[in-house]
Short mmCIF file of C-alpha atoms in Angstrom, two decimals:
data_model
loop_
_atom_site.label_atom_id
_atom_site.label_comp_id
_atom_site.label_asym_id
_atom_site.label_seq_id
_atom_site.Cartn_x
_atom_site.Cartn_y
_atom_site.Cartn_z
CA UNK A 10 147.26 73.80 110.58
CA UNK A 11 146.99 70.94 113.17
CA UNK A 12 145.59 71.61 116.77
CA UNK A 13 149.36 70.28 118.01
CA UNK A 14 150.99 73.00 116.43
CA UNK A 15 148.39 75.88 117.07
CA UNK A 16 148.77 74.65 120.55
CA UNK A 17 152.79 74.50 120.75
CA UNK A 18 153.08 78.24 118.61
CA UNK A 19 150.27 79.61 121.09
CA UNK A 20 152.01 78.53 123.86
CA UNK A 21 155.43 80.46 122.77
CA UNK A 22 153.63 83.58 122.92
CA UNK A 23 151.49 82.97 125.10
CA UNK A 24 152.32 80.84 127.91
CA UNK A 25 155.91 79.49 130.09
CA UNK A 26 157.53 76.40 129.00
CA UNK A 27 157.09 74.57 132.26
CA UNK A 28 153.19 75.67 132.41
CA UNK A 29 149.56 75.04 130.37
CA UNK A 30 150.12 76.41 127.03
CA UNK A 31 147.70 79.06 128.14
CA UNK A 32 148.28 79.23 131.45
CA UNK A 33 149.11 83.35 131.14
CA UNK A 34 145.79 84.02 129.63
CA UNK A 35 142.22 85.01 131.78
CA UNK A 36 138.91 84.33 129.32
CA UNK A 37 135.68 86.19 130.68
CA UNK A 38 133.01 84.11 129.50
CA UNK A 39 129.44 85.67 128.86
CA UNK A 40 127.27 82.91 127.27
CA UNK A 41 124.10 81.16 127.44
CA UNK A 42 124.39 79.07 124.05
CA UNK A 43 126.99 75.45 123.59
CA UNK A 44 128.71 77.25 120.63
CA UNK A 45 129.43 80.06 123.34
CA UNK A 46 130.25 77.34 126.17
CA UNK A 47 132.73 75.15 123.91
CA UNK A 48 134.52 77.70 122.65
CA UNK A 49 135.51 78.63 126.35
CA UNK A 50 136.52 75.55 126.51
CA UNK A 51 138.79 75.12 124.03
CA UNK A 52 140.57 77.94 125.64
CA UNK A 53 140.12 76.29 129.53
CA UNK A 54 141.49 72.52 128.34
CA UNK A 55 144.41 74.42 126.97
CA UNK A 56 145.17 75.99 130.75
CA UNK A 57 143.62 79.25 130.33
CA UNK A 58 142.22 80.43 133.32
CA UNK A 59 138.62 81.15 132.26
CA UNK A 60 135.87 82.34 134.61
CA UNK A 61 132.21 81.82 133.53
CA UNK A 62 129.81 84.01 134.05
CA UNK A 63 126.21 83.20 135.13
CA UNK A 64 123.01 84.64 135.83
CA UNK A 65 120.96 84.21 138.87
CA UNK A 66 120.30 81.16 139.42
CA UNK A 67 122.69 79.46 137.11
CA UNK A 68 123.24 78.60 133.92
CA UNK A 69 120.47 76.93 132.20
CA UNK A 70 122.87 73.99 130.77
CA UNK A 71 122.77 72.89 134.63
CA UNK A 72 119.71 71.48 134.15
CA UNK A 73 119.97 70.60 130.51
CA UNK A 74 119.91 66.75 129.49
CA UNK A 75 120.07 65.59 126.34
CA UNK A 76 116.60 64.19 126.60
CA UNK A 77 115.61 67.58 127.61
CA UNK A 78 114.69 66.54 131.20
CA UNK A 79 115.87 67.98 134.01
CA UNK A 80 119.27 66.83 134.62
CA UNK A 81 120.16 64.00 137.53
CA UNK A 82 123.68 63.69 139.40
CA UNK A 83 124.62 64.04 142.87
CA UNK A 84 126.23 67.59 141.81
CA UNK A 85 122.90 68.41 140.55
CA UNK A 86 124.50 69.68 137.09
CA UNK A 87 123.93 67.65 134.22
CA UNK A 88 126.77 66.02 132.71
CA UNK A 89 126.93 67.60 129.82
CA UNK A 90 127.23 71.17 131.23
CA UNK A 91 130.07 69.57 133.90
CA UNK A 92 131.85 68.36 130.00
CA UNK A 93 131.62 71.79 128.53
CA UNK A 94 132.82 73.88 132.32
CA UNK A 95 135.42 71.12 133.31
CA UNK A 96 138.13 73.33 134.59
CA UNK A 97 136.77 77.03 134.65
CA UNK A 98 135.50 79.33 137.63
CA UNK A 99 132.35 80.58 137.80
CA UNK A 100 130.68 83.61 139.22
CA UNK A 101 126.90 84.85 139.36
CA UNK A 102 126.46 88.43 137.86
CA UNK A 103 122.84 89.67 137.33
CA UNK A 104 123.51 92.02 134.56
CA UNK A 105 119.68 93.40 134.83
CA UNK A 106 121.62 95.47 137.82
CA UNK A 107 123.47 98.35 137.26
CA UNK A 108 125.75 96.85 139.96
CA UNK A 109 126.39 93.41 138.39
CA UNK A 110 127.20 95.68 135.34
CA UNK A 111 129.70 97.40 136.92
CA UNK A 112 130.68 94.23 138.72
CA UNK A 113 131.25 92.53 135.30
CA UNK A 114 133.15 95.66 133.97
CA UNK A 115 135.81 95.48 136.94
CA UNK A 116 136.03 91.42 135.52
CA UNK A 117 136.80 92.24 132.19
CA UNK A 118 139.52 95.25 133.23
CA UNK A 119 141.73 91.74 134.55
CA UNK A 120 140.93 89.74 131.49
CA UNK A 121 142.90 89.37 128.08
CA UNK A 122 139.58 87.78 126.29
CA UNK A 123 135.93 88.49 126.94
CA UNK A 124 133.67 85.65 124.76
CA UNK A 125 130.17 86.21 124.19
CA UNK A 126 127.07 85.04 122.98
CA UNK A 127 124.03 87.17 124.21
CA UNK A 128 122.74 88.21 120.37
CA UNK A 129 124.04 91.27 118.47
CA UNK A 130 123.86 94.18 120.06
CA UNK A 131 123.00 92.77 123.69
CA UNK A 132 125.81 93.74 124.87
CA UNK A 133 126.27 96.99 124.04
CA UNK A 134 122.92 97.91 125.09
CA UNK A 135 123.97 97.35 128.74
CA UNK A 136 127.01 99.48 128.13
CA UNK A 137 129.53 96.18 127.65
CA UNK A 138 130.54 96.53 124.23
CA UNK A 139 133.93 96.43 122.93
CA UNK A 140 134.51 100.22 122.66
CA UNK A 141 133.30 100.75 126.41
CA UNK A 142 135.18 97.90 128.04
CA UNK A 143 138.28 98.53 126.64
CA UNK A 144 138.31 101.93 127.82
CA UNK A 145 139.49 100.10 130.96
CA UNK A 146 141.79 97.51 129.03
CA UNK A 147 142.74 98.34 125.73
CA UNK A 148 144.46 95.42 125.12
CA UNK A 149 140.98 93.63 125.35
CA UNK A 150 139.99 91.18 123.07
CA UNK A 151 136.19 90.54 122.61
CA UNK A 152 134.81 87.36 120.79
CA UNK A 153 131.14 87.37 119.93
CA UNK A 154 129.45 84.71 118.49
CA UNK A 155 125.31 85.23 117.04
CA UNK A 156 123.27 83.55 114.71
CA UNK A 157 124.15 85.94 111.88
CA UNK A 158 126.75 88.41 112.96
CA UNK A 159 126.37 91.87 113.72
CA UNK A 160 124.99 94.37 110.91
CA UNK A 161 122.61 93.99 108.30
CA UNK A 162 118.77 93.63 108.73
CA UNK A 163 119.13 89.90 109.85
CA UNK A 164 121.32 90.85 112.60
CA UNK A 165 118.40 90.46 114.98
CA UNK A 166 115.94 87.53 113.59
CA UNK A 167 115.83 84.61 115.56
CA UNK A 168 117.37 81.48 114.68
CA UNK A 169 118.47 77.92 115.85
CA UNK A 170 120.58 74.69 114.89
CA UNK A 171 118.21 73.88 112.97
CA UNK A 172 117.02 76.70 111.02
CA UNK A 173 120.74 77.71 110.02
CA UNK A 174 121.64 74.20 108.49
CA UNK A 175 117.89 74.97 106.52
CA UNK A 176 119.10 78.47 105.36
CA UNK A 177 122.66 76.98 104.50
CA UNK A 178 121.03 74.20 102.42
CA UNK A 179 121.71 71.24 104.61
CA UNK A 180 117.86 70.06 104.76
CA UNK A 181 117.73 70.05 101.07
CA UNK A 182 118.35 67.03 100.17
CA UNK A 183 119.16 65.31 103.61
CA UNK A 184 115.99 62.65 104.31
CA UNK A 185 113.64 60.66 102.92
CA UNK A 186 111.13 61.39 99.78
CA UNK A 187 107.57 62.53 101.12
CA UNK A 188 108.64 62.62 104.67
CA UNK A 189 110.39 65.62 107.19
CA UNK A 190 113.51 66.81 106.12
CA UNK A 191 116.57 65.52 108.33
CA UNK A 192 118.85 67.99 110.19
CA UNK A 193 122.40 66.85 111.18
CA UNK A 194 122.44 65.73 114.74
CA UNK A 195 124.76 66.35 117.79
CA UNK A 196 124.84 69.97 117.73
CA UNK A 197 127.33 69.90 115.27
CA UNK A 198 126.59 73.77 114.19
CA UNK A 199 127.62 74.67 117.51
CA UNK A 200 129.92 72.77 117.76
CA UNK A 201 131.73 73.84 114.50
CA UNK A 202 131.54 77.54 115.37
CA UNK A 203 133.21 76.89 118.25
CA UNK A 204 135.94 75.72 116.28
CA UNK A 205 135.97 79.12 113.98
CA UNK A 206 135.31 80.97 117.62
CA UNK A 207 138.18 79.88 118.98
CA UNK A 208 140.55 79.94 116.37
CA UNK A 209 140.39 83.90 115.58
CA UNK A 210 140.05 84.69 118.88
CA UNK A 211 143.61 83.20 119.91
CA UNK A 212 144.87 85.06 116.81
CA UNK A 213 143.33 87.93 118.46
CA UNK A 214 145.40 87.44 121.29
CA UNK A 215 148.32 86.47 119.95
CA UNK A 216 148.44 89.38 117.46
CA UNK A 217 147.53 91.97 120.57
CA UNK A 218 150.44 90.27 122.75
CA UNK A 219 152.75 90.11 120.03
CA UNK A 220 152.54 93.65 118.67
CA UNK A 221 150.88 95.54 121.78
CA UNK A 222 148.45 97.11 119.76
CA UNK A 223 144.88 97.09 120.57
CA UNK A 224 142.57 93.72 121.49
CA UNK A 225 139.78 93.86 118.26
CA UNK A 226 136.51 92.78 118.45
CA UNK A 227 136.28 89.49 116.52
CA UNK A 228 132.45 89.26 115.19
CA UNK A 229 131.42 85.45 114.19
CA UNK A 230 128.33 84.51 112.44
CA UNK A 231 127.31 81.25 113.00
CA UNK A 232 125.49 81.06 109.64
CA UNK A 233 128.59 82.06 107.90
CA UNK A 234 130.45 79.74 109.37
CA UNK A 235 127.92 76.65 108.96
CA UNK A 236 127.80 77.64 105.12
CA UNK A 237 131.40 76.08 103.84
CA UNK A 238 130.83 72.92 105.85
CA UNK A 239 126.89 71.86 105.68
CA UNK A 240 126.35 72.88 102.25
CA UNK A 241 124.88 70.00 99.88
CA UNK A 242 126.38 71.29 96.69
CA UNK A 243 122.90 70.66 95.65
CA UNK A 244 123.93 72.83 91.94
CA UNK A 245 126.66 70.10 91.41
CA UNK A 246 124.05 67.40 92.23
CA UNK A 247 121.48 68.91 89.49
CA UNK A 248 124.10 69.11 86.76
CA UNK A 249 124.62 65.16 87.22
CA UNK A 250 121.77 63.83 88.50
CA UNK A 251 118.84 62.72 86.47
CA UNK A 252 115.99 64.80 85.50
CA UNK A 253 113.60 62.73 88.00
CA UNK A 254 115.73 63.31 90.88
CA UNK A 255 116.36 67.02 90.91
CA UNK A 256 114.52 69.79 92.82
CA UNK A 257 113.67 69.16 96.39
CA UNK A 258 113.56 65.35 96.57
CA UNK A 259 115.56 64.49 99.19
CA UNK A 260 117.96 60.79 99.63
CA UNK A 261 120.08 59.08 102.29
CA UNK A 262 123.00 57.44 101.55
CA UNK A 263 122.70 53.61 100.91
CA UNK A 264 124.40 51.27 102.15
CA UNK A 265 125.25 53.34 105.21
CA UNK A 266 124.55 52.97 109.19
CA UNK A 267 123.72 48.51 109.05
CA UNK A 268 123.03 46.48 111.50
CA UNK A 269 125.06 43.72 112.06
CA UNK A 270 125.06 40.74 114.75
CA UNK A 271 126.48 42.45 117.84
CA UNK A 272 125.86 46.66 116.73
CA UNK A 273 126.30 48.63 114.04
CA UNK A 274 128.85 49.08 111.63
CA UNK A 275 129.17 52.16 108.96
CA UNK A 276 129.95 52.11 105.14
CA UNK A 277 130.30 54.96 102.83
CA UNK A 278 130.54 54.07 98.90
CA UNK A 279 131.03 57.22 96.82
CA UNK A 280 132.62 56.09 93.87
CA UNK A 281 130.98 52.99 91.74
CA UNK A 282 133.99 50.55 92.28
CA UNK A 283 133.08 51.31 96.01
CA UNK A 284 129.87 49.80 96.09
CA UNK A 285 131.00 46.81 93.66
CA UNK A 286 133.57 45.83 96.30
CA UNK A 287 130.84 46.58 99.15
CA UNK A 288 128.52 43.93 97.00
CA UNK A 289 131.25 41.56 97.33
CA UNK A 290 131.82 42.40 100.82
CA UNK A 291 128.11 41.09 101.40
CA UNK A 292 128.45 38.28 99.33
CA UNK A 293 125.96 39.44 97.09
CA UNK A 294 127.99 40.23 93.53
CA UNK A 295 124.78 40.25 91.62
CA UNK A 296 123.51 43.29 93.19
CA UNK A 297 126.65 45.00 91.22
CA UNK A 298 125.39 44.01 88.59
CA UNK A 299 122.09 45.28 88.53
CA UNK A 300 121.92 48.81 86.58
CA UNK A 301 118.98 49.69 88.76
CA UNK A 302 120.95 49.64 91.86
CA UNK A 303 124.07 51.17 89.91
CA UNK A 304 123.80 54.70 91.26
CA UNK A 305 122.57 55.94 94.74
CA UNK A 306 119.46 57.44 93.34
CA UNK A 307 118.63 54.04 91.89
CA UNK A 308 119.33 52.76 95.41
CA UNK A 309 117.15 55.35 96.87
CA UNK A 310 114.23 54.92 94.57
CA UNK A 311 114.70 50.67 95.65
CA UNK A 312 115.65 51.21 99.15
CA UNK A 313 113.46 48.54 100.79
CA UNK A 314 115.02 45.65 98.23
CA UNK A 315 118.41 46.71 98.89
CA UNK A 316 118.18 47.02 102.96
CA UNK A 317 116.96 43.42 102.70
CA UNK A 318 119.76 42.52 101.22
CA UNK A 319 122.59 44.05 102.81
CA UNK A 320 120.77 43.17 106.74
CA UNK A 321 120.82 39.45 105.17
CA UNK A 322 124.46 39.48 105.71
CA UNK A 323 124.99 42.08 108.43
CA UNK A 324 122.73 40.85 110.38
CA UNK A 325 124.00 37.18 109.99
CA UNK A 326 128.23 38.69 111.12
CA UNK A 327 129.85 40.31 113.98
CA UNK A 328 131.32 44.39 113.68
CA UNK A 329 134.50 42.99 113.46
CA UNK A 330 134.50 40.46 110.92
CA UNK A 331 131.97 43.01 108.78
CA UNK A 332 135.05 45.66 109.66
CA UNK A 333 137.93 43.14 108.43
CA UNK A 334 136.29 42.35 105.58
CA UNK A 335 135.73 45.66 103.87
CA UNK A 336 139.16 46.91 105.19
CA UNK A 337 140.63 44.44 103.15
CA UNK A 338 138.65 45.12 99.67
CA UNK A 339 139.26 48.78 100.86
CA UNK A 340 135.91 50.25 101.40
CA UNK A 341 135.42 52.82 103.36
CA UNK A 342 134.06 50.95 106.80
CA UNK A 343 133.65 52.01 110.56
CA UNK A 344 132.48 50.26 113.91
CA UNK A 345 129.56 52.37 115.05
CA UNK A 346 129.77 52.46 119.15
CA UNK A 347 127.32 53.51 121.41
CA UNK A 348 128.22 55.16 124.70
CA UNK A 349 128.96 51.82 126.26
CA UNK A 350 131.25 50.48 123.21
CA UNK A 351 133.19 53.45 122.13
CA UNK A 352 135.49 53.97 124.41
CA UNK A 353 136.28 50.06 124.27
CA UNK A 354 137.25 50.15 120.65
CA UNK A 355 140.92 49.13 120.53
CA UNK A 356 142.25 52.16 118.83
CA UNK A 357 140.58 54.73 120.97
CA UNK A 358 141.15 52.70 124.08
CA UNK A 359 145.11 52.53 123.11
CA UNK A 360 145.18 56.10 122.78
CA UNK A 361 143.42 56.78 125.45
CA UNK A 362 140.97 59.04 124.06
CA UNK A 363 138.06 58.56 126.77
CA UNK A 364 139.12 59.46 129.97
CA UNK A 365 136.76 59.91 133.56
CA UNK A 366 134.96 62.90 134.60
CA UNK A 367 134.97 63.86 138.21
CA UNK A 368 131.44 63.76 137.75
CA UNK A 369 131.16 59.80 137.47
CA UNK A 370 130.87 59.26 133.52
CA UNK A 371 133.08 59.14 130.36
CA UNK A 372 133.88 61.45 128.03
CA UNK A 373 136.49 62.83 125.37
CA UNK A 374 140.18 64.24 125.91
CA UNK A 375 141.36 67.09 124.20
CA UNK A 376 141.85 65.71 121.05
CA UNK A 377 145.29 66.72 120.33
CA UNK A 378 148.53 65.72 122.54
CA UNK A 379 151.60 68.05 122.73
CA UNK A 380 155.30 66.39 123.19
CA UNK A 381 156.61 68.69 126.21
CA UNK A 382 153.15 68.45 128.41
CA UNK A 383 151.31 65.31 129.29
CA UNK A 384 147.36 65.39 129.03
CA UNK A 385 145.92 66.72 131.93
CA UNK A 386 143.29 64.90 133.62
CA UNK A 387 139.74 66.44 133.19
CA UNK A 388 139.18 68.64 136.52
CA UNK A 389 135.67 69.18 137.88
CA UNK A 390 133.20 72.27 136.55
CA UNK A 391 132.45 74.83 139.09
CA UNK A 392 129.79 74.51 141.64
CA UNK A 393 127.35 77.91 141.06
CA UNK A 394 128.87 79.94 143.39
CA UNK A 395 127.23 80.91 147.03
CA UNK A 396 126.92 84.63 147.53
CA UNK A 397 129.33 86.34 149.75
CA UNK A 398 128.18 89.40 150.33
CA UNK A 399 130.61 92.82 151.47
CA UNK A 400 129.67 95.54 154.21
CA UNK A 401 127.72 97.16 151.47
CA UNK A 402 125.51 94.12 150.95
CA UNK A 403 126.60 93.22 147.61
CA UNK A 404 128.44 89.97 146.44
CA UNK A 405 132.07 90.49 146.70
CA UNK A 406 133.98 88.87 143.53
CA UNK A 407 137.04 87.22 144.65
CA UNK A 408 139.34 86.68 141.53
CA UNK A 409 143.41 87.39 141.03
CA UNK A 410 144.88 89.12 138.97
CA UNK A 411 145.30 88.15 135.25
CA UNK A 412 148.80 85.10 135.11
CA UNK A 413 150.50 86.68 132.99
CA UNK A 414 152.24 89.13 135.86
CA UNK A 415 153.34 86.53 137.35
CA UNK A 416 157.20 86.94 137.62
CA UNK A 417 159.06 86.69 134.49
CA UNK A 418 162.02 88.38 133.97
CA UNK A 419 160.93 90.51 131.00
CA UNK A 420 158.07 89.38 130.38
CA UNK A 421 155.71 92.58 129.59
CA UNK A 422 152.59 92.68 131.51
CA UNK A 423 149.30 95.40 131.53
CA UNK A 424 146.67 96.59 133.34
CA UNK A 425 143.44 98.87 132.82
CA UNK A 426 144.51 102.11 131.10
CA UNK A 427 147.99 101.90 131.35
CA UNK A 428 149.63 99.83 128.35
CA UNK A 429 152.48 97.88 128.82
CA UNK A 430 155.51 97.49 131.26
CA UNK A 431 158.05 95.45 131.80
CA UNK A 432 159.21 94.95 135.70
CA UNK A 433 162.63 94.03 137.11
CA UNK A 434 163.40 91.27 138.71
CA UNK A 435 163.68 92.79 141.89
CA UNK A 436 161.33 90.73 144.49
CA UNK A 437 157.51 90.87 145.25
CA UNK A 438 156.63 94.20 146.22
CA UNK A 439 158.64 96.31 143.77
CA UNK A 440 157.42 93.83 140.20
CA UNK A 441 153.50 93.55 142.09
CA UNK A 442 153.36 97.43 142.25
CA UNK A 443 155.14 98.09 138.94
CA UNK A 444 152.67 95.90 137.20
CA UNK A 445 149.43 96.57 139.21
CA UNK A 446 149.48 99.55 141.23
CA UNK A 447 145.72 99.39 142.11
CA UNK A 448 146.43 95.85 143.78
CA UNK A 449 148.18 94.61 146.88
CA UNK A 450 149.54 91.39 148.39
CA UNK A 451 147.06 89.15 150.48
CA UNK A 452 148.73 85.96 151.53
CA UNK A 453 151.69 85.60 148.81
CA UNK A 454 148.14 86.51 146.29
CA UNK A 455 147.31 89.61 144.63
CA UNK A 456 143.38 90.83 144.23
CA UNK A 457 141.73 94.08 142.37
CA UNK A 458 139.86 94.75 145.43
CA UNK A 459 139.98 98.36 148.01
CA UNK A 460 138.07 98.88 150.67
CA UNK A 461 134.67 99.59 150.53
CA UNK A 462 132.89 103.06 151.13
CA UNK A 463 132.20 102.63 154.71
CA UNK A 464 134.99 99.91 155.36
CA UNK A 465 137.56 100.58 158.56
CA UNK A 466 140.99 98.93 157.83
CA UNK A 467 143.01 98.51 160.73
CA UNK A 468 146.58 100.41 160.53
CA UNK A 469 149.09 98.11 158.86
CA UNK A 470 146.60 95.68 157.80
CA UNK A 471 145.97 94.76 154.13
CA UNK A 472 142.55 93.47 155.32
CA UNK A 473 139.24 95.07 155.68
CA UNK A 474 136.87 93.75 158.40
CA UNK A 475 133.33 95.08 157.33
CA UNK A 476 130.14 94.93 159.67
CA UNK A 477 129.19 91.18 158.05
CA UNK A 478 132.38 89.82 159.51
CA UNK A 479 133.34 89.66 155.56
CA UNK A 480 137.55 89.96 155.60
CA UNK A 481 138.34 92.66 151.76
CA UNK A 482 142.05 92.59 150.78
CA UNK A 483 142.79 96.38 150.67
CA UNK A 484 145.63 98.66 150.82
CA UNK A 485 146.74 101.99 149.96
CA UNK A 486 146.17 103.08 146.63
CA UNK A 487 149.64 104.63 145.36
CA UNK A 488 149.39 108.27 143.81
CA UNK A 489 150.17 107.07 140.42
CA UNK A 490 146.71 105.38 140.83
CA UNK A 491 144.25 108.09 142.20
#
């Protein structure tokens, strides 16, 4: 199923034809981990209003660079934690509190998707599970993502990038003989639970919205879902290989990342006729001919020779003649760019699949394009919010009401409690108080706030003026509420 059409089918459930696909959705995001951060994402590029949730003092991906030095900018935030929050809200909660639990609890009664990454059972020890939050909202849907899913007596061992692709089998074989094994770079893990991540929780949502039944609690495990995709088939590899080069001896592909004249171009030669028409490619048809350099472990065991003698004509040619070359004989060929030539290559820049960050640099688009809704441009990340604090002294949260009751003739709409309804189209007051009777108008804008224990609200005002100065939207709570 391509991204185009999850997007367009999501958005028919989902969102209004003149808005983001998921412009009718709030995500609650709980994470410290990139897995956790890009699979908000995914849900933010597609216009789903998503508000992040941080500790005290911020999340730690503010100051995250991918040197691992403290991150530079005039925003302060490194750049890749303004690519992975482009476009969501953000909000500190210290969840150590019992008040920033219950703070986070009145969050997720507004939400449709709560996505998590804290480690099984972190949650639930505070008292935010599933089963309690949707006490509130039983149309809830909770996503959490840990290293090995919840259950069994793994469910609380430790574990990184790195050690998963070693218990999937990606380290097997990946690297050179006698040296450290190789791990794939870029975060990729993360990256591809993300993709699983987001995928079953928009089913989630879809199937709660579609049949009005209850939001589930979708439980990914980041092993499991590493295993189909970094596994070496290193079985397969024993079967065929020769005696000498089975067990744990590890290889690289050769010929692969060369250096040519002006960068670096990619080759990949599976087959045998592959790397016969990559000899001729290098102008070196003798090499095919050699039946010690026939098979890659032949290449591996006689890796220094053959470098030599592919960098002899790399090295000698530019990326693009290399690239037109091997097109034409049909071998499997790339351009590798670094961050100052990728976005240049003619393809991608035709496209336009690198697009400016309002924090000064480059990065990717959403990598899909729907027919009825231009790409957006990339909006900023959220500055880590300032506390405001309520006559009470604690932080007042300051977030509307989920988009979905916005009004739609027929559109069904929910909140904490109370299942589904479907308002009139009748005007403001009658649809705002048939869909959330706990909330009131402010300004033509509807918030889940009341007044405060302690709060005077002048007569005929929807607006509390506490001791601080602070202004509360508030109103009278209807009977059908109390």
């Amino acid at each position: 199923m391509s991204g185009a059409w999850a997007a367009e089918m999501a958005g028919q459930l989902l969102g209004t034809p003149e808005g983001a696909v998921l412009d009718q959705v709030r995500v609650l995001e709980l994470t410290r981990t990139i897995g956790g951060a890009y699979t908000a994402k995914l849900f933010a590029d597609a216009g789903a209003e998503v508000i992040k949730v941080e500790p005290p003092g911020g999340d730690r991906l503010r100051s995250w660079s991918a040197s691992g030095s403290p991150a530079g900018g005039d925003s302060g935030d490194g750049a890749f934690f303004q690519f992975l929050n482009a476009g969501k809200r953000s909000t500190v909660v210290n969840l150590d509190d019992p008040v920033g639990r219950e703070r986070f609890r009145s969050l997720a009664a507004t939400a449709d998707l709560v996505i998590e990454d804290l480690g099984a059972g972190v949650v639930e020890s505070m008292g935010l599970g599933h089963a309690e939050l949707a006490e509130a909202n039983q149309s809830l849907v909770m996503l959490s993502i840990s290293p090995w899913g919840r259950g069994g007596p793994w469910d609380q061992r430790p574990a990184n990038e790195f050690t998963l692709q070693s218990w999937v089998g990606s380290t097997h074989s990946r690297g050179i003989p006698d040296e450290m094994p190789l791990g794939v770079g870029g975060q990729l893990g993360d990256f591809l639970v993300a993709a699983n991540a987001g995928a079953l929780g928009l089913a989630a949502l879809m199937a709660a919205r579609r049949d009005g039944t209850p939001g589930e609690h979708v439980d990914v495990s980041a092993y499991e879902a590493m295993t189909t995709s970094f596994v070496v088939y290193a079985h397969l590899y024993a079967a065929y290989a020769s005696e000498a080069r089975t067990g744990a001896t590890r290889s690289i592909e050769i010929p692969s990342v060369e250096p040519a004249k002006d960068g670096w171009v990619g080759f990949c030669t599976i087959t045998g006729q592959q790397f016969k028409d990559f000899c001729v490619v290098i102008d070196d048809p003798e090499m095919a001919e050699d039946q010690r350099l026939s098979s890659g472990d032949g290449r591996m065991d006689h890796r220094d020779e053959v470098w030599r003698r592919i960098a002899r004509f790399t090295q000698a040619h530019t990326v693009d003649d290399i690239v037109d070359k091997a097109t034409m004989l049909r071998v499997p060929v790339a351009p590798i760019g670094d961050g100052s030539r990728v976005a240049q290559i003619d393809h991608f820049a035709e496209r336009g699949v690198y697009v400016e960050n309002p924090g000064g640099f480059t990065q990717p688009r959403v990598p899909y394009q729907l027919t009825a809704r231009p790409v957006r441009p990339v909006p900023p990340a959220p500055a880590l919010e300032k506390p405001t604090m309520n006559c009470e002294g604690r932080m007042a949260i300051r977030f509307e009401p989920r988009a979905q009751c916005r009004r739609t003739p027929s559109r069904r709409c929910r909140w904490p409690g109370s299942g589904f309804a479907t308002w009139p189209r009748s005007g403001p007051a009658r649809w705002h108080r048939a869909c959330f009777p706990h909330w009131v108008p402010t300004s033509s804008r509807w918030s889940p706030f009341s007044a405060p224990t302690g709060c005077a609200s002048p007569a005929g005002s929807h607006a509390t003026t506490c001791g601080s100065g602070a202004r509360l939207p508030t109103g009278p709570t209807p009977a059908s509420a109390r």
